[in-house]
XYZ file of C-alpha atoms in Angstrom:
478
model
C 103.440 15.719 235.315
C 102.047 13.639 238.166
C 102.882 9.961 238.603
C 100.090 7.382 238.389
C 101.068 5.916 241.753
C 102.628 7.801 244.656
C 104.752 5.299 246.584
C 107.008 6.176 249.518
C 110.709 5.643 248.857
C 110.824 2.799 251.383
C 107.937 0.981 249.672
C 109.533 1.377 246.248
C 112.840 0.082 247.584
C 111.036 -2.940 249.069
C 109.351 -3.762 245.755
C 112.694 -3.531 243.977
C 114.219 -5.813 246.623
C 111.482 -8.399 246.044
C 112.115 -8.222 242.296
C 115.856 -8.684 242.902
C 115.227 -11.769 245.052
C 113.042 -13.175 242.266
C 115.899 -12.649 239.788
C 118.299 -14.537 242.048
C 115.863 -17.422 242.626
C 115.052 -17.574 238.929
C 118.734 -17.769 237.999
C 119.237 -20.505 240.582
C 116.369 -22.544 239.147
C 117.750 -22.180 235.634
C 120.832 -24.191 236.597
C 118.886 -27.439 236.008
C 116.633 -28.323 233.060
C 113.829 -29.617 235.282
C 113.506 -26.341 237.163
C 114.531 -24.043 234.283
C 110.928 -23.323 233.120
C 110.006 -22.290 236.637
C 113.147 -20.168 236.842
C 112.201 -18.386 233.635
C 108.724 -17.652 234.963
C 110.043 -16.371 238.293
C 112.624 -14.138 236.599
C 110.031 -12.829 234.134
C 107.685 -12.149 237.039
C 110.395 -10.211 238.828
C 111.049 -8.118 235.727
C 107.314 -7.507 235.208
C 107.050 -6.347 238.823
C 110.038 -4.021 238.531
C 108.954 -2.536 235.185
C 105.333 -2.217 236.259
C 106.123 -0.324 239.445
C 108.647 1.881 237.638
C 106.033 2.810 235.042
C 103.469 3.608 237.729
C 105.740 5.839 239.812
C 107.548 7.645 236.995
C 106.681 11.202 236.065
C 108.852 11.521 232.961
C 106.282 10.552 230.315
C 102.506 10.446 230.140
C 100.828 7.142 231.056
C 99.610 6.793 227.474
C 103.149 6.954 226.065
C 104.513 4.600 228.693
C 101.876 1.939 228.148
C 102.138 2.372 224.385
C 105.840 1.613 224.634
C 105.150 -1.466 226.753
C 102.497 -2.627 224.302
C 104.764 -2.239 221.272
C 107.724 -3.876 222.999
C 105.593 -6.733 224.278
C 104.093 -7.311 220.837
C 107.540 -7.445 219.243
C 108.713 -9.862 221.929
C 105.758 -12.199 221.397
C 106.214 -12.054 217.635
C 109.893 -12.975 217.945
C 109.140 -15.810 220.361
C 106.558 -17.285 217.986
C 108.317 -16.802 214.647
C 112.041 -17.268 215.302
C 113.200 -20.842 214.690
C 115.206 -22.594 217.392
C 118.103 -22.837 214.954
C 118.161 -19.034 214.779
C 118.188 -18.598 218.536
C 121.924 -17.759 218.741
C 121.567 -14.633 216.612
C 118.403 -13.654 218.495
C 120.278 -13.947 221.797
C 123.033 -11.834 220.269
C 120.528 -9.136 219.310
C 118.957 -9.199 222.774
C 122.407 -8.643 224.260
C 122.804 -5.685 221.945
C 119.406 -4.204 222.803
C 120.309 -4.319 226.492
C 123.580 -2.511 225.881
C 121.986 0.062 223.567
C 119.213 0.792 226.056
C 121.768 1.312 228.820
C 123.749 3.769 226.696
C 120.633 5.772 225.801
C 119.273 5.844 229.357
C 122.636 6.942 230.741
C 122.810 9.711 228.137
C 119.270 10.885 228.943
C 120.174 11.009 232.623
C 123.239 13.133 231.842
C 121.100 15.649 229.933
C 118.475 15.663 232.679
C 121.119 16.123 235.367
C 122.588 19.100 233.505
C 119.144 20.662 233.039
C 118.258 20.412 236.736
C 121.655 21.615 237.892
C 122.188 18.488 240.054
C 125.583 17.769 238.594
C 127.694 15.005 240.129
C 131.164 13.999 238.966
C 130.729 10.409 240.173
C 127.411 9.986 238.408
C 128.698 11.512 235.175
C 131.771 9.276 235.230
C 129.516 6.253 235.731
C 127.266 7.406 232.898
C 130.301 7.691 230.623
C 131.314 4.139 231.515
C 127.773 2.904 230.860
C 127.808 4.662 227.495
C 131.087 3.067 226.426
C 130.125 -0.452 227.503
C 126.593 -0.122 226.139
C 127.674 1.146 222.707
C 130.383 -1.512 222.384
C 127.832 -4.167 223.363
C 125.179 -2.960 220.916
C 127.315 -2.733 217.805
C 129.429 -5.754 218.688
C 126.223 -7.769 219.123
C 124.837 -6.528 215.796
C 127.992 -7.735 214.024
C 127.929 -11.060 215.909
C 124.256 -11.610 215.019
C 124.995 -10.716 211.411
C 127.811 -13.259 211.256
C 125.606 -15.925 212.828
C 122.729 -15.201 210.445
C 124.941 -15.165 207.374
C 124.329 -11.559 206.356
C 127.940 -10.764 207.311
C 130.855 -12.964 206.287
C 131.600 -15.170 209.308
C 135.322 -15.427 208.523
C 137.891 -13.581 210.614
C 138.544 -10.214 208.934
C 142.136 -9.234 209.659
C 143.993 -6.097 208.526
C 147.230 -4.295 209.243
C 147.137 -2.052 212.291
C 143.871 -3.452 213.654
C 145.071 -3.342 217.282
C 146.188 0.273 216.857
C 142.776 1.176 215.414
C 140.974 -0.414 218.368
C 143.231 1.334 220.862
C 142.697 4.680 219.095
C 138.903 4.546 219.302
C 139.054 3.369 222.911
C 141.279 6.352 223.775
C 138.884 8.746 221.991
C 135.934 7.328 223.946
C 137.771 7.598 227.263
C 138.927 11.160 226.566
C 135.368 12.172 225.642
C 134.205 10.669 228.922
C 136.847 12.586 230.865
C 135.848 15.810 229.105
C 132.210 15.159 229.955
C 133.026 14.430 233.588
C 135.673 17.024 234.445
C 134.957 20.115 232.358
C 131.905 21.500 234.228
C 133.419 21.290 237.738
C 136.672 22.798 236.459
C 135.118 25.645 234.455
C 131.876 26.174 236.323
C 128.844 26.898 234.181
C 129.282 25.380 230.707
C 126.688 25.731 227.951
C 124.797 22.544 227.236
C 125.780 22.726 223.572
C 129.474 22.607 224.539
C 129.207 19.886 227.170
C 126.710 17.162 226.337
C 128.033 16.540 222.766
C 131.041 14.913 224.429
C 128.732 12.051 225.330
C 127.752 11.503 221.703
C 131.416 11.592 220.641
C 131.943 8.916 223.276
C 129.033 6.870 221.862
C 130.266 7.100 218.266
C 133.834 6.105 219.196
C 132.632 3.208 221.350
C 130.253 2.063 218.595
C 133.091 1.868 216.061
C 135.178 0.072 218.678
C 132.384 -2.515 219.123
C 132.376 -3.237 215.394
C 136.177 -3.459 215.230
C 136.283 -5.857 218.208
C 133.974 -8.449 216.647
C 134.779 -8.181 212.915
C 138.171 -9.971 213.310
C 136.555 -12.872 215.189
C 135.568 -15.898 213.133
C 132.639 -18.274 213.430
C 134.533 -20.766 215.589
C 134.663 -18.275 218.441
C 131.048 -17.102 218.232
C 129.916 -19.100 221.325
C 132.516 -17.265 223.416
C 131.625 -13.904 221.853
C 127.912 -14.379 222.584
C 128.652 -15.267 226.217
C 131.014 -12.305 226.641
C 128.603 -9.817 225.042
C 125.944 -11.131 227.402
C 128.259 -10.252 230.269
C 128.845 -6.794 228.765
C 125.105 -6.122 228.541
C 124.732 -6.971 232.222
C 127.655 -4.765 233.163
C 126.173 -1.895 231.163
C 122.825 -2.350 232.921
C 124.423 -2.462 236.359
C 126.440 0.683 235.626
C 123.291 2.449 234.467
C 121.665 1.322 237.701
C 124.294 3.297 239.619
C 123.615 6.311 237.419
C 119.888 6.117 238.243
C 120.369 4.929 241.843
C 118.114 2.012 240.895
C 118.783 -1.058 243.036
C 116.861 -3.558 240.920
C 118.824 -2.581 237.808
C 122.071 -2.966 239.731
C 121.047 -6.430 240.957
C 119.816 -7.651 237.567
C 122.822 -6.265 235.707
C 125.303 -7.714 238.188
C 123.680 -11.155 237.938
C 123.788 -11.091 234.143
C 127.323 -9.717 234.061
C 128.720 -12.230 236.546
C 126.949 -15.262 235.075
C 127.960 -14.223 231.553
C 131.589 -13.883 232.601
C 131.562 -17.288 234.311
C 130.037 -18.850 231.204
C 132.652 -17.130 229.027
C 135.451 -18.594 231.135
C 133.880 -22.064 230.898
C 133.589 -21.726 227.120
C 137.206 -20.591 226.806
C 138.379 -23.568 228.851
C 136.331 -25.869 226.614
C 138.180 -24.464 223.596
C 141.600 -24.278 225.282
C 141.551 -20.561 224.601
C 142.070 -17.374 226.582
C 139.896 -14.291 226.282
C 142.847 -12.359 224.870
C 143.363 -15.125 222.314
C 139.732 -14.936 221.254
C 139.824 -11.184 220.695
C 143.261 -10.984 219.134
C 143.895 -14.443 217.678
C 141.679 -14.627 214.594
C 140.566 -18.257 214.780
C 137.708 -19.166 212.505
C 139.121 -18.137 209.154
C 137.614 -19.931 206.181
C 139.231 -23.245 205.428
C 139.541 -25.290 202.262
C 136.407 -26.298 200.437
C 135.142 -29.831 199.945
C 136.915 -30.426 196.617
C 140.312 -29.523 198.071
C 139.631 -31.852 200.991
C 138.980 -34.686 198.526
C 142.638 -34.436 197.487
C 143.826 -34.615 201.094
C 141.778 -37.729 201.861
C 142.096 -39.349 198.421
C 141.810 -43.147 198.675
C 141.192 -43.100 202.433
C 137.464 -42.375 202.695
C 134.886 -45.119 203.257
C 131.373 -44.096 202.286
C 128.201 -45.747 203.510
C 124.434 -45.641 203.041
C 121.368 -45.594 205.254
C 120.836 -49.312 204.595
C 124.380 -50.178 205.691
C 124.125 -47.996 208.788
C 120.867 -49.756 209.721
C 122.623 -53.117 209.538
C 125.459 -51.834 211.727
C 122.931 -50.581 214.301
C 121.216 -53.995 214.277
C 124.178 -55.619 216.009
C 124.980 -52.744 218.365
C 124.366 -52.769 222.103
C 125.452 -49.181 222.790
C 125.100 -46.139 220.540
C 126.237 -42.565 221.195
C 124.888 -39.720 219.061
C 127.050 -36.582 218.756
C 125.122 -33.582 217.372
C 126.716 -30.516 215.830
C 125.761 -27.313 214.090
C 124.973 -29.219 210.893
C 122.089 -30.864 212.726
C 120.853 -27.454 213.820
C 121.034 -25.935 210.340
C 119.144 -28.872 208.813
C 116.667 -28.958 211.734
C 117.243 -32.690 212.025
C 116.725 -32.906 215.781
C 113.242 -34.436 215.577
C 114.317 -37.249 213.239
C 117.361 -37.865 215.462
C 115.199 -37.982 218.574
C 112.766 -40.444 216.981
C 115.627 -42.661 215.832
C 117.103 -42.658 219.346
C 113.712 -43.602 220.772
C 113.323 -46.536 218.353
C 116.826 -47.777 219.128
C 116.065 -47.655 222.848
C 112.811 -49.572 222.315
C 114.864 -52.324 220.685
C 117.084 -52.666 223.740
C 119.993 -50.487 222.609
C 121.612 -48.188 225.149
C 121.491 -44.724 223.538
C 123.137 -41.564 224.854
C 124.064 -38.167 223.439
C 127.566 -36.721 223.682
C 127.402 -32.924 223.982
C 130.437 -30.722 223.521
C 130.175 -27.347 225.340
C 130.905 -25.335 222.191
C 128.997 -27.443 219.648
C 126.789 -25.091 217.664
C 126.775 -21.315 217.731
C 126.041 -20.507 221.357
C 126.419 -22.122 224.796
C 123.875 -24.904 225.266
C 122.753 -24.796 221.619
C 122.580 -28.591 221.253
C 120.814 -28.997 224.595
C 118.108 -26.555 223.525
C 117.549 -28.281 220.187
C 117.348 -31.745 221.727
C 115.050 -30.526 224.493
C 112.775 -29.121 221.785
C 112.646 -32.639 220.304
C 111.767 -34.107 223.743
C 115.044 -35.969 224.225
C 115.244 -36.819 227.969
C 117.844 -34.695 229.710
C 119.136 -37.823 231.452
C 120.376 -39.048 228.059
C 122.636 -36.020 227.540
C 126.246 -36.429 228.626
C 128.869 -33.715 228.660
C 132.421 -34.154 227.431
C 133.912 -35.283 230.737
C 131.186 -37.882 231.255
C 131.034 -39.359 227.766
C 134.718 -39.477 226.779
C 135.686 -42.406 229.069
C 132.842 -44.499 227.576
C 133.693 -44.279 223.867
C 136.043 -47.277 224.004
C 133.052 -49.377 225.169
C 130.701 -47.957 222.523
C 129.687 -49.991 219.490
C 128.536 -47.142 217.228
C 128.954 -43.372 217.347
C 126.806 -41.299 214.976
C 128.288 -37.840 214.416
C 125.720 -35.479 212.882
C 127.079 -32.249 211.459
C 129.901 -31.874 213.985
C 133.512 -31.312 212.968
C 136.019 -29.401 215.095
C 134.619 -30.797 218.358
C 135.407 -34.370 217.194
C 138.728 -33.613 215.468
C 141.406 -35.895 217.017
C 144.221 -33.648 215.776
C 143.372 -31.356 218.700
C 144.973 -33.999 220.941
C 148.151 -34.360 218.877
C 148.897 -31.008 217.232
C 151.545 -28.808 218.856
C 150.095 -25.635 217.370
C 147.123 -24.443 215.349
C 143.596 -23.123 215.954
C 142.344 -26.206 217.843
C 145.591 -27.526 219.335
C 144.927 -28.595 222.924
C 141.181 -28.034 222.648
C 139.236 -30.716 224.569
C 137.325 -32.803 222.010
C 134.971 -35.765 222.007
C 137.154 -38.843 221.397
C 134.633 -40.540 219.139
C 137.375 -42.310 217.168
C 137.820 -44.742 220.096
C 134.452 -46.360 219.353
C 134.266 -49.604 217.345
C 132.426 -47.912 214.463
C 131.990 -44.218 213.678
C 129.315 -42.917 211.308
C 129.920 -39.297 210.267
C 127.011 -37.541 208.575
C 128.161 -34.415 206.679
C 127.421 -32.691 203.406
C 131.070 -32.859 202.331
C 134.620 -33.299 203.584
C 135.012 -29.573 204.233
C 136.642 -28.655 207.553
C 134.944 -26.877 210.423
C 135.222 -23.189 211.283
C 138.838 -23.657 212.320
C 139.803 -24.651 208.766
C 141.703 -27.700 210.081
C 141.270 -31.003 208.157
C 139.762 -33.774 210.271
C 141.715 -37.082 210.223
C 138.692 -38.776 211.810
C 137.118 -38.939 208.360
C 139.932 -41.187 207.094
C 140.143 -43.565 210.055
C 139.649 -47.267 209.329
C 136.620 -47.457 211.632
C 134.907 -44.370 210.146
C 132.145 -44.486 207.544
C 131.036 -41.242 205.876
C 127.293 -40.803 205.310
C 127.208 -37.820 202.973
C 124.104 -35.657 202.711
C 121.875 -33.126 204.435
C 121.443 -34.078 208.089
C 117.648 -34.000 208.095
C 117.316 -35.978 204.855
C 119.962 -38.508 205.896
C 118.524 -39.071 209.373
C 114.980 -39.307 208.015
C 116.111 -41.879 205.451
C 117.914 -43.870 208.142
C 114.823 -43.657 210.340
C 112.582 -44.920 207.537
C 114.907 -47.833 206.785
C 115.069 -48.748 210.460
C 111.280 -48.656 210.747
C 110.878 -50.920 207.714
C 113.082 -53.598 209.239
C 111.786 -53.499 212.807
């Protein structure tokens, strides 16, 4: 089957190099919100160039099948981009991570079969393909479980059981042994029938797939931001490994960039939670805590409730207000009402900023994305290190659907799921307004003493409804 375009090897390598440079520049631009849209376009352009040239020079499938695949994939991508809500972006990112890992595992397996059929067997390539298969399968099924937990179709509590570490180790050993069998048997025994050799790869895939499920099932919702970042790194590593299998430079570059950036982000997220990677995978944080009624008993007689009218009066005499968003804001899709309220406060001479915790929400940067969607100026967003020293000079803090990231017990507890975790010290402000549906704890299951502080007022209710009511009251009086 003839290729559509006959390019010399040097020309193809140059095109791949250009695409790789575009990936690097795109990633660099995405480090700042102002240049991030341009970075996305540059990176997408680099991928379009790499895929387009690969399609034109390949001779594996007919042009009709290749372009049909691109058309179907592109249509699905556009449909997802248009229909998926911003609040559901974490699980979509998780699925994309999984698709990358799954594709790498399948491509590596196809290359193994093709290599056997042509007789161009190489121990190094087969070993690399085995590694790509293990990482890719773990990434795919781990990402499916993570997305399911984020979307609520799988219980997001930490599922623990006796012997779980032994089970994980057993499936990892099976996958590694299958990879060794795949790699070493042909050169040791000479000609080996395809039916006796290649099935080792599928044993490897099945074992690694079960391992991926077992790795993520015991991890609770509190650790999902770290899991998403780590699975992103895995998908890049799988792609880069597959690039070595195919001797494809652009895949190596793209995969290495994704793998390295994902690992760096994972480390940052772990530091923000005072956690280690080993602790995330083997600790079991995120188990379901007490419900709202049980929390009522803990805080009995200590809770001060408020209303939108009272909050409006408090804001009337404030000079500085800090808004702290959390996952509750994302679930209720309250970001637009919050943004409009912040704009009105600013128009009335109040200094308004947003305090953003690195792990607020369900994925890295979740709050930033939501607020950007609502046209909140990036200059108004302050990270934990910037905003914490200013709380003691803040008149009012409005906490919207956040819990663990504002729990002061993290600073005082000697042990527990959030002990030592850096949190936003909102309790230092003169007045704290906490908007939540109930007194239930966050994913960590740890009660939050902030709710019972003398300077805290609880505004119970759905975040969108509560913020819209507050916005309406504020508009009526100004």
